[in-house]
Coordinates of C-alpha atoms (C1' of nucleotides) in Angstrom, one line a residue:
Chain A
M1 CA 110.2 79.8 134.7
A2 CA 108.7 82.3 132.2
L3 CA 105.3 80.8 132.6
D4 CA 102.6 82.3 130.4
P5 CA 100.5 84.7 132.6
L6 CA 97.4 83.0 131.2
D7 CA 98.5 79.7 132.8
V8 CA 98.9 81.4 136.1
L9 CA 95.5 83.0 135.9
R10 CA 93.9 79.6 135.4
T11 CA 95.3 78.5 138.7
V12 CA 93.8 81.4 140.7
P13 CA 90.7 80.2 142.5
L14 CA 89.2 83.7 142.1
F15 CA 89.0 83.0 138.3
K16 CA 87.7 79.5 138.4
Q17 CA 84.3 80.4 137.3
V18 CA 85.5 83.0 134.8
P19 CA 85.1 82.1 131.1
E20 CA 88.3 81.4 129.2
A21 CA 87.8 84.4 126.9
D22 CA 87.8 86.7 129.9
L23 CA 91.0 85.2 131.1
V24 CA 92.7 85.8 127.8
A25 CA 91.7 89.4 128.0
F26 CA 93.1 89.6 131.6
A27 CA 96.3 87.9 130.6
R28 CA 97.1 90.8 128.2
L29 CA 96.6 93.4 130.9
V30 CA 98.7 92.0 133.8
R31 CA 102.2 92.9 134.4
E32 CA 104.8 90.9 136.4
R33 CA 106.4 92.4 139.5
R34 CA 109.0 90.9 141.8
R35 CA 109.8 91.7 145.4
P36 CA 112.6 90.4 147.5
R37 CA 112.0 89.0 151.0
G38 CA 111.1 91.9 153.3
G39 CA 110.2 94.2 150.4
M40 CA 107.3 96.6 150.7
I41 CA 104.6 96.0 148.1
L42 CA 102.2 98.6 149.1
S43 CA 101.7 101.0 152.0
Q44 CA 98.9 101.9 154.2
G45 CA 97.4 105.3 153.2
D46 CA 98.6 105.2 149.6
P47 CA 96.0 105.7 146.9
G48 CA 95.3 102.3 145.5
D49 CA 95.4 101.8 141.8
A50 CA 96.2 98.2 141.4
L51 CA 95.2 94.7 142.3
F52 CA 97.9 92.0 142.8
L53 CA 97.8 88.2 142.3
I54 CA 100.4 86.2 143.9
R55 CA 102.2 83.9 141.5
S56 CA 104.7 82.6 143.9
G57 CA 106.0 83.5 147.4
Q58 CA 104.2 84.7 150.4
V59 CA 103.1 88.1 151.7
K60 CA 101.7 89.5 155.0
V61 CA 99.0 92.2 155.3
S62 CA 99.8 94.2 158.3
V63 CA 99.0 97.4 160.2
V64 CA 101.9 99.1 162.0
A65 CA 101.3 101.4 165.0
E66 CA 103.3 104.6 165.6
D67 CA 105.5 102.9 168.2
G68 CA 106.4 100.1 165.7
R69 CA 104.2 97.4 167.0
E70 CA 102.7 95.4 164.2
V71 CA 99.5 93.5 163.7
I72 CA 99.4 90.9 161.0
L73 CA 95.9 90.7 159.5
S74 CA 96.6 87.9 157.2
V75 CA 99.3 85.9 155.4
L76 CA 98.7 85.1 151.8
G77 CA 100.4 82.7 149.5
A78 CA 100.4 81.7 145.8
G79 CA 97.0 81.9 144.2
S80 CA 95.7 84.5 146.5
F81 CA 95.1 88.2 145.7
F82 CA 95.2 91.4 147.6
G83 CA 94.7 95.1 147.0
E84 CA 91.1 94.8 145.9
L85 CA 89.6 96.9 148.6
A86 CA 91.0 100.2 147.4
L87 CA 89.9 99.4 143.9
L88 CA 86.3 98.6 145.0
D89 CA 85.6 101.5 147.3
D90 CA 88.1 104.2 146.2
E91 CA 89.5 104.6 149.7
P92 CA 93.3 104.6 150.4
R93 CA 95.1 101.4 151.2
S94 CA 94.0 100.1 154.5
A95 CA 97.2 98.2 155.4
H96 CA 100.8 97.5 154.4
V97 CA 101.6 94.5 152.3
I98 CA 105.1 93.1 152.7
A99 CA 106.8 90.2 151.0
M100 CA 107.7 87.5 153.6
E101 CA 109.7 85.6 150.9
D102 CA 110.9 86.5 147.5
T103 CA 107.6 86.9 145.7
V104 CA 106.4 87.2 142.1
L105 CA 103.2 89.1 141.5
L106 CA 100.9 89.9 138.7
Q107 CA 99.7 93.4 138.8
L108 CA 96.4 94.5 137.3
H109 CA 95.5 98.2 137.0
R110 CA 92.4 99.7 138.4
E111 CA 90.7 100.7 135.2
D112 CA 91.5 97.4 133.5
F113 CA 90.1 95.5 136.5
R114 CA 87.0 97.7 136.8
G115 CA 86.3 97.3 133.1
R116 CA 86.4 93.5 133.3
L117 CA 84.2 93.6 136.4
K118 CA 81.4 95.4 134.6
L119 CA 81.6 92.9 131.7
S120 CA 81.9 89.7 133.7
P121 CA 79.2 88.9 136.2
E122 CA 81.0 85.6 137.0
L123 CA 84.0 87.6 138.2
S124 CA 81.9 89.8 140.4
I125 CA 80.3 86.8 141.9
S126 CA 83.6 85.1 142.6
L127 CA 84.8 88.2 144.1
L128 CA 81.7 88.6 146.3
R129 CA 82.2 85.1 147.5
E130 CA 85.8 85.7 148.4
L131 CA 85.1 88.9 150.2
S132 CA 82.3 87.1 152.1
Q133 CA 84.8 84.5 153.3
R134 CA 87.3 87.1 154.3
L135 CA 84.6 88.9 156.3
R136 CA 83.6 85.8 158.1
R137 CA 87.2 85.2 159.0
A138 CA 87.6 88.7 160.2
D139 CA 84.5 88.4 162.4
D140 CA 85.8 85.2 163.7
T141 CA 89.1 86.8 164.7
I142 CA 87.2 89.6 166.4
A143 CA 85.2 87.1 168.4
S144 CA 88.2 85.1 169.4
L145 CA 90.1 88.3 170.5
M146 CA 87.1 89.1 172.7
L147 CA 86.2 85.7 174.0
L148 CA 89.3 83.6 174.2
D149 CA 92.5 83.8 176.2
V150 CA 95.9 83.5 174.4
N151 CA 95.9 79.8 174.7
G152 CA 92.6 79.6 172.9
R153 CA 93.6 82.1 170.2
I154 CA 96.7 80.2 169.4
A155 CA 94.8 76.9 169.2
N156 CA 92.5 78.6 166.9
L157 CA 95.3 80.0 164.7
L158 CA 97.0 76.6 164.5
L159 CA 93.9 74.9 163.4
E160 CA 93.3 77.7 160.8
L161 CA 96.8 77.6 159.5
A162 CA 96.7 73.8 159.2
R163 CA 93.4 73.9 157.4
E164 CA 94.6 76.5 154.9
E165 CA 97.4 74.3 153.8
G166 CA 96.0 70.8 154.3
G167 CA 92.3 70.8 153.6
E168 CA 89.6 70.2 156.2
T169 CA 91.4 68.2 158.7
G170 CA 94.9 69.4 157.9
T171 CA 97.4 68.5 160.6
R172 CA 100.6 69.9 159.4
I173 CA 101.9 73.5 159.2
T174 CA 105.0 73.8 157.0
R175 CA 104.9 77.5 156.4
R176 CA 107.7 79.0 158.5
L177 CA 106.5 81.5 161.0
T178 CA 108.4 82.8 163.9
H179 CA 106.9 83.1 167.4
A180 CA 107.0 86.8 167.0
S181 CA 104.8 86.6 163.8
L182 CA 102.4 84.2 165.5
G183 CA 102.1 86.7 168.3
Q184 CA 101.4 89.5 165.9
M185 CA 98.5 87.4 164.5
V186 CA 96.8 86.7 167.8
G187 CA 97.7 89.7 169.7
A188 CA 100.2 88.2 172.1
S189 CA 103.8 88.9 172.9
R190 CA 106.6 86.6 171.6
E191 CA 107.3 85.4 175.1
T192 CA 103.7 84.4 175.7
V193 CA 103.6 82.5 172.4
S194 CA 106.8 80.8 173.3
R195 CA 105.4 79.7 176.7
T196 CA 102.1 78.6 175.3
M197 CA 103.5 76.6 172.5
R198 CA 105.9 74.9 174.9
N199 CA 103.0 74.0 177.0
L200 CA 101.1 72.5 174.0
V201 CA 104.2 70.4 173.2
L202 CA 104.5 69.2 176.8
R203 CA 100.9 68.1 176.8
N204 CA 101.5 66.3 173.5
V205 CA 99.0 68.4 171.7
I206 CA 101.4 69.5 169.0
S207 CA 104.9 68.6 168.0
V208 CA 107.4 71.2 166.7
T209 CA 110.4 70.5 164.7
R210 CA 112.7 72.8 162.9
R211 CA 110.5 73.3 159.9
E212 CA 107.0 72.1 160.7
I213 CA 104.4 72.0 163.3
V214 CA 102.3 68.8 163.6
L215 CA 98.9 68.9 165.3
L216 CA 98.8 65.7 167.3
D217 CA 95.6 66.2 169.2
I218 CA 93.1 68.2 167.1
Q219 CA 90.4 67.5 169.6
A220 CA 92.3 69.2 172.4
L221 CA 93.0 72.2 170.1
R222 CA 89.3 72.4 169.1
L223 CA 88.4 72.3 172.8
A224 CA 90.7 75.1 173.7
A225 CA 89.6 77.2 170.7
Q226 CA 85.9 76.8 171.0
R227 CA 85.6 76.9 174.7
A228 CA 84.7 80.3 176.0
I229 CA 87.1 81.2 178.8
Chain B
M1 CA 52.6 103.5 157.5
A2 CA 51.9 101.2 154.6
L3 CA 54.8 102.6 152.5
D4 CA 55.2 101.2 149.1
P5 CA 58.2 98.8 149.2
L6 CA 59.5 100.5 146.1
D7 CA 59.8 103.8 148.0
V8 CA 61.7 102.0 150.7
L9 CA 64.1 100.5 148.3
R10 CA 64.9 103.9 146.8
T11 CA 66.2 105.0 150.2
V12 CA 68.6 102.1 150.6
P13 CA 72.2 103.2 149.9
L14 CA 73.0 99.8 148.5
F15 CA 70.6 100.4 145.6
K16 CA 71.6 104.0 144.8
Q17 CA 73.3 103.0 141.6
V18 CA 70.7 100.4 140.6
P19 CA 68.5 101.4 137.7
E20 CA 64.8 102.1 138.5
A21 CA 63.7 99.2 136.4
D22 CA 65.6 96.8 138.6
L23 CA 64.2 98.3 141.7
V24 CA 60.7 97.7 140.4
A25 CA 61.6 94.1 139.9
F26 CA 62.9 93.9 143.4
A27 CA 59.9 95.5 145.0
R28 CA 57.8 92.7 143.7
L29 CA 60.0 90.1 145.3
V30 CA 60.4 91.4 148.8
R31 CA 58.2 90.5 151.8
E32 CA 57.7 92.5 154.9
R33 CA 58.6 91.0 158.3
R34 CA 58.3 92.5 161.8
R35 CA 60.2 91.6 164.9
P36 CA 59.6 93.0 168.4
R37 CA 62.4 94.4 170.5
G38 CA 64.6 91.4 171.6
G39 CA 63.3 89.2 168.9
M40 CA 65.7 86.8 167.1
I41 CA 65.8 87.4 163.4
L42 CA 68.3 84.8 162.5
S43 CA 70.6 82.4 164.3
Q44 CA 74.2 81.4 163.9
G45 CA 74.5 78.1 162.2
D46 CA 71.2 78.2 160.3
P47 CA 71.3 77.7 156.6
G48 CA 70.9 81.1 155.1
D49 CA 68.2 81.6 152.5
A50 CA 67.4 85.3 152.7
L51 CA 68.7 88.8 152.7
F52 CA 67.1 91.4 154.9
L53 CA 66.8 95.2 154.4
I54 CA 66.0 97.3 157.5
R55 CA 63.1 99.5 156.9
S56 CA 62.9 100.8 160.5
G57 CA 64.3 99.9 163.8
Q58 CA 67.7 98.6 164.8
V59 CA 69.4 95.3 165.0
K60 CA 72.6 93.8 166.4
V61 CA 74.8 91.2 164.8
S62 CA 76.3 89.2 167.6
V63 CA 78.2 86.0 168.4
V64 CA 77.3 84.2 171.7
A65 CA 79.8 82.0 173.5
E66 CA 78.7 78.8 175.3
D67 CA 78.9 80.5 178.7
G68 CA 76.5 83.2 177.5
R69 CA 79.0 86.0 176.9
E70 CA 78.1 88.0 173.9
V71 CA 80.2 89.9 171.3
I72 CA 78.4 92.5 169.2
L73 CA 80.0 92.6 165.8
S74 CA 77.8 95.5 164.6
V75 CA 74.7 97.5 165.1
L76 CA 72.6 98.3 162.0
G77 CA 69.8 100.7 161.5
A78 CA 67.3 101.7 158.9
G79 CA 68.6 101.5 155.3
S80 CA 71.2 98.9 156.2
F81 CA 71.1 95.3 155.2
F82 CA 72.3 92.0 156.5
G83 CA 72.3 88.3 155.8
E84 CA 74.2 88.7 152.6
L85 CA 77.2 86.5 153.5
A86 CA 75.3 83.2 153.6
L87 CA 73.7 84.0 150.2
L88 CA 77.0 84.8 148.6
D89 CA 79.2 81.9 149.8
D90 CA 76.6 79.3 150.7
E91 CA 77.9 78.8 154.2
P92 CA 75.7 78.8 157.3
R93 CA 74.8 82.0 159.1
S94 CA 77.9 83.3 160.8
A95 CA 76.2 85.1 163.7
H96 CA 72.9 85.9 165.4
V97 CA 70.9 88.9 164.4
I98 CA 68.6 90.2 167.1
A99 CA 66.2 93.2 167.0
M100 CA 67.2 95.9 169.5
E101 CA 64.0 97.8 168.9
D102 CA 60.8 96.9 167.3
T103 CA 62.0 96.4 163.7
V104 CA 60.4 96.2 160.3
L105 CA 62.4 94.3 157.6
L106 CA 62.1 93.6 154.0
Q107 CA 63.0 90.0 153.2
L108 CA 64.4 88.9 149.9
H109 CA 64.9 85.2 149.1
R110 CA 68.1 83.7 147.9
E111 CA 67.2 82.8 144.4
D112 CA 65.5 86.1 143.7
F113 CA 68.5 87.9 145.0
R114 CA 71.0 85.8 143.1
G115 CA 69.0 86.2 139.9
R116 CA 69.0 89.9 140.2
L117 CA 72.7 89.8 141.0
K118 CA 73.6 88.1 137.7
L119 CA 71.5 90.6 135.7
S120 CA 72.6 93.8 137.4
P121 CA 76.3 94.6 137.4
E122 CA 75.5 97.9 139.2
L123 CA 74.1 95.9 142.1
S124 CA 77.2 93.7 142.2
I125 CA 79.4 96.7 142.3
S126 CA 77.4 98.4 145.0
L127 CA 77.6 95.2 147.0
L128 CA 81.3 94.8 146.5
R129 CA 81.8 98.4 147.6
E130 CA 79.7 97.8 150.8
L131 CA 81.5 94.5 151.6
S132 CA 84.8 96.3 151.1
Q133 CA 83.8 98.9 153.7
R134 CA 82.7 96.3 156.1
L135 CA 86.0 94.5 155.7
R136 CA 87.9 97.6 156.4
R137 CA 86.0 98.2 159.5
A138 CA 86.5 94.7 160.7
D139 CA 90.2 95.0 160.1
D140 CA 90.2 98.2 162.0
T141 CA 88.4 96.6 164.9
I142 CA 91.0 93.8 164.9
A143 CA 93.9 96.3 164.9
S144 CA 92.4 98.3 167.8
L145 CA 91.7 95.1 169.8
M146 CA 95.4 94.3 169.5
L147 CA 96.9 97.7 169.8
L148 CA 94.8 99.8 172.0
D149 CA 93.8 99.6 175.6
V150 CA 90.1 99.9 176.7
N151 CA 90.3 103.6 176.8
G152 CA 91.5 103.8 173.3
R153 CA 89.0 101.3 172.0
I154 CA 86.1 103.2 173.6
A155 CA 87.3 106.5 172.1
N156 CA 87.5 104.8 168.8
L157 CA 84.0 103.4 169.2
L158 CA 82.5 106.7 170.2
L159 CA 84.1 108.5 167.2
E160 CA 82.8 105.7 164.9
L161 CA 79.2 105.8 166.3
A162 CA 79.1 109.6 166.0
R163 CA 80.4 109.4 162.5
E164 CA 77.8 106.9 161.5
E165 CA 74.9 109.1 162.6
G166 CA 76.3 112.5 162.0
G167 CA 78.6 112.6 159.0
E168 CA 82.3 113.1 159.0
T169 CA 82.6 115.2 162.1
G170 CA 79.6 113.9 163.9
T171 CA 79.6 114.9 167.5
R172 CA 76.4 113.4 168.9
I173 CA 75.3 109.9 169.6
T174 CA 71.6 109.6 170.1
R175 CA 71.3 105.9 169.6
R176 CA 70.6 104.4 173.0
L177 CA 73.2 101.9 174.1
T178 CA 73.9 100.5 177.5
H179 CA 77.3 100.3 179.0
A180 CA 77.0 96.6 178.8
S181 CA 76.4 96.8 175.0
L182 CA 79.3 99.2 174.6
G183 CA 81.4 96.7 176.5
Q184 CA 80.3 93.9 174.2
M185 CA 81.4 96.0 171.2
V186 CA 84.9 96.7 172.4
G187 CA 85.7 93.6 174.5
A188 CA 85.5 95.1 177.9
S189 CA 83.4 94.6 181.0
R190 CA 80.4 96.7 181.9
E191 CA 82.3 98.0 185.0
T192 CA 85.3 99.1 183.0
V193 CA 83.1 100.9 180.4
S194 CA 81.4 102.7 183.3
R195 CA 84.7 103.7 184.8
T196 CA 86.2 104.8 181.5
M197 CA 83.2 106.8 180.4
R198 CA 83.1 108.5 183.8
N199 CA 86.7 109.4 183.4
L200 CA 86.0 111.0 180.0
V201 CA 83.2 113.0 181.4
L202 CA 85.4 114.3 184.3
R203 CA 88.0 115.3 181.7
N204 CA 85.3 117.2 179.8
V205 CA 86.0 115.0 176.7
I206 CA 82.4 113.9 176.4
S207 CA 79.1 114.8 178.1
V208 CA 76.5 112.2 178.9
T209 CA 72.8 112.9 179.4
R210 CA 69.9 110.6 179.6
R211 CA 69.5 110.1 176.0
E212 CA 72.6 111.3 174.2
I213 CA 76.3 111.4 174.3
V214 CA 78.0 114.5 173.1
L215 CA 81.6 114.5 172.0
L216 CA 83.1 117.7 173.4
D217 CA 86.7 117.2 172.6
I218 CA 87.1 115.2 169.4
Q219 CA 90.8 115.9 169.3
A220 CA 91.3 114.2 172.6
L221 CA 89.3 111.2 171.5
R222 CA 91.3 111.0 168.3
L223 CA 94.5 111.1 170.3
A224 CA 93.4 108.3 172.6
A225 CA 92.2 106.2 169.6
Q226 CA 95.1 106.6 167.3
R227 CA 97.9 106.5 169.8
A228 CA 99.4 103.1 170.2
I229 CA 99.4 102.3 173.9
Chain C
dA1 C1' 136.9 78.8 163.3
dA2 C1' 135.1 83.0 164.6
dT3 C1' 131.5 86.4 164.8
dG4 C1' 127.2 88.4 164.6
dG5 C1' 122.3 88.3 164.1
dA6 C1' 117.9 86.1 164.4
dC7 C1' 115.3 83.3 167.1
dG8 C1' 113.6 80.7 171.1
dG9 C1' 113.4 79.7 176.4
dT10 C1' 112.7 81.3 181.0
dG11 C1' 112.5 83.8 185.3
dA12 C1' 110.9 88.1 187.8
dC13 C1' 107.9 91.7 188.2
dC14 C1' 103.7 94.4 188.0
dG15 C1' 99.7 96.6 186.1
dG16 C1' 95.3 96.7 183.3
dG17 C1' 91.2 95.1 183.6
dA18 C1' 88.1 91.0 184.9
dT19 C1' 85.4 89.7 188.6
dC20 C1' 82.7 89.9 192.8
dA21 C1' 79.9 92.5 195.8
dC22 C1' 76.9 95.9 197.0
dG23 C1' 74.3 100.2 196.7
dG24 C1' 71.6 103.8 194.4
dC25 C1' 68.4 105.5 191.0
dG26 C1' 64.8 105.9 187.6
dC27 C1' 61.0 103.7 185.4
dC28 C1' 57.5 100.4 184.9
dG29 C1' 53.1 98.0 185.9
dG30 C1' 50.1 96.7 189.5
Chain D
dC1 C1' 52.3 104.5 195.9
dC2 C1' 55.3 100.9 196.0
dG3 C1' 57.7 96.8 194.8
dG4 C1' 60.7 95.0 191.1
dC5 C1' 63.9 95.4 187.5
dG6 C1' 67.2 97.2 184.4
dC7 C1' 70.9 100.1 184.5
dC8 C1' 74.9 102.6 186.4
dG9 C1' 78.7 103.8 190.1
dT10 C1' 82.4 102.2 192.8
dG11 C1' 85.4 99.7 196.0
dA12 C1' 88.3 95.4 196.8
dT13 C1' 90.7 91.6 195.0
dC14 C1' 93.1 88.7 191.9
dC15 C1' 95.4 87.0 187.9
dC16 C1' 96.6 86.8 182.9
dG17 C1' 99.8 88.3 180.2
dG18 C1' 103.0 92.3 178.9
dT19 C1' 107.6 93.8 179.7
dC20 C1' 112.3 93.6 181.0
dA21 C1' 116.4 91.1 181.3
dC22 C1' 119.4 87.6 180.1
dC23 C1' 121.1 83.3 178.1
dG24 C1' 121.5 79.4 174.7
dT25 C1' 121.3 77.8 170.0
dC26 C1' 121.4 77.8 165.2
dC27 C1' 122.8 79.4 160.9
dA28 C1' 125.1 82.4 157.5
dT29 C1' 129.0 84.9 156.3
dT30 C1' 133.8 85.9 156.3

DNA sequence: AATGGACGGTGACCGGGATCACGGCGCCGG
DNA sequence: CCGGCGCCGTGATCCCGGTCACCGTCCATT
């Protein structure tokens, strides 16, 4: 249970290219934080002075409108990090981050992080690569919001979720997400998600059990997701 | 006309923090390219082996669906750069880039760029900052697509466009954009953009002349853009 | 066992915005 | 000067999906 922070750092993809010596330096700088399910980790608008690595658990990055409607920008699990934007460009936090399960984090303060960044080009490059990927995903989301109907966006999301947890042709989603959450990810109401998923089940494209979604017909999903409506 | 590439590099915000010596090295590596209005600069799916700096002109970054509908992810002008994603994460080009006017570019090849990146932490940090900003904007776009109606999204876009060319409280948009282009940026049809803009003019929120849009009532625009519908 | 809360299923309704259709206008090159 | 073309304005129609309303089911707690 009381894992050495250093061992945790070694499992973080962001640090894969970073030399061992740098990791040791990092390990001395991080601090463990815990948040219960539902707990707020950071809030939109706050000044950002720390980066977080997820040791275990799951968090959502979301934006909340005045009337309470919520948009989930991403869901991150163990090995991911967040909070880097505010460190890099000195702007306030751009979104809320909320624990979806009991979560253990490693916190790294701005100056410590920036200091390592200057000294370790490998770290910069890993980080650049990761931000590039996030930017691609964001652009992809924008394009699907503009080009696809709800059915296509849900197909897209299911493929993406399966890929994240099961490699290139992942076919199972075990992460537990409510219809409401799925709706907040694709910009649809809970009711519409419910009807759309029902439809996919009836057409034998997916199967849904209590704690997992299985993608039965990936081809059909790809078609719905790629096809411009 | 035949400006020294070095002088151009000095004007690029990305290079502001980069030491003069590095710029000199860069200047020797870049190559000038020209594209006429409408010309394709790079295509979605291509392997990416170069980064481009815009010396003059204007380009759009866009994704085109099978049926021809187009989504404009961003419009970039002199001093901006593009093509960095494929260099950083080795994935294919994520979108098309097309010249909206006759455009002059400086092209920098992958290996030259990567080499400088390893040697110049200042460059990495500038780039990280720039990618952070782009990620914020992308997230913002996603949130407005999900939370705002077309009126709000257009208000948002107008504020953003004015800010880009006129500082914090910019109030003029001189860049020439058709209603169709605006629609492709906010996910709305040309007709709806037309009707919405007309409405803003009637309410004295903006004024539109042949070659500029003036934001008369920024407060009203902010209200429409921030308010969750 | 009972109760309450979270979650999913489904019908009814209706409204924002896409689409279709057409017309007008300014600017271009011949 | 005059067709042609790119762009904008506007009405009519239609439908996807949001919203409201209500119910059933599954836990979790007492």
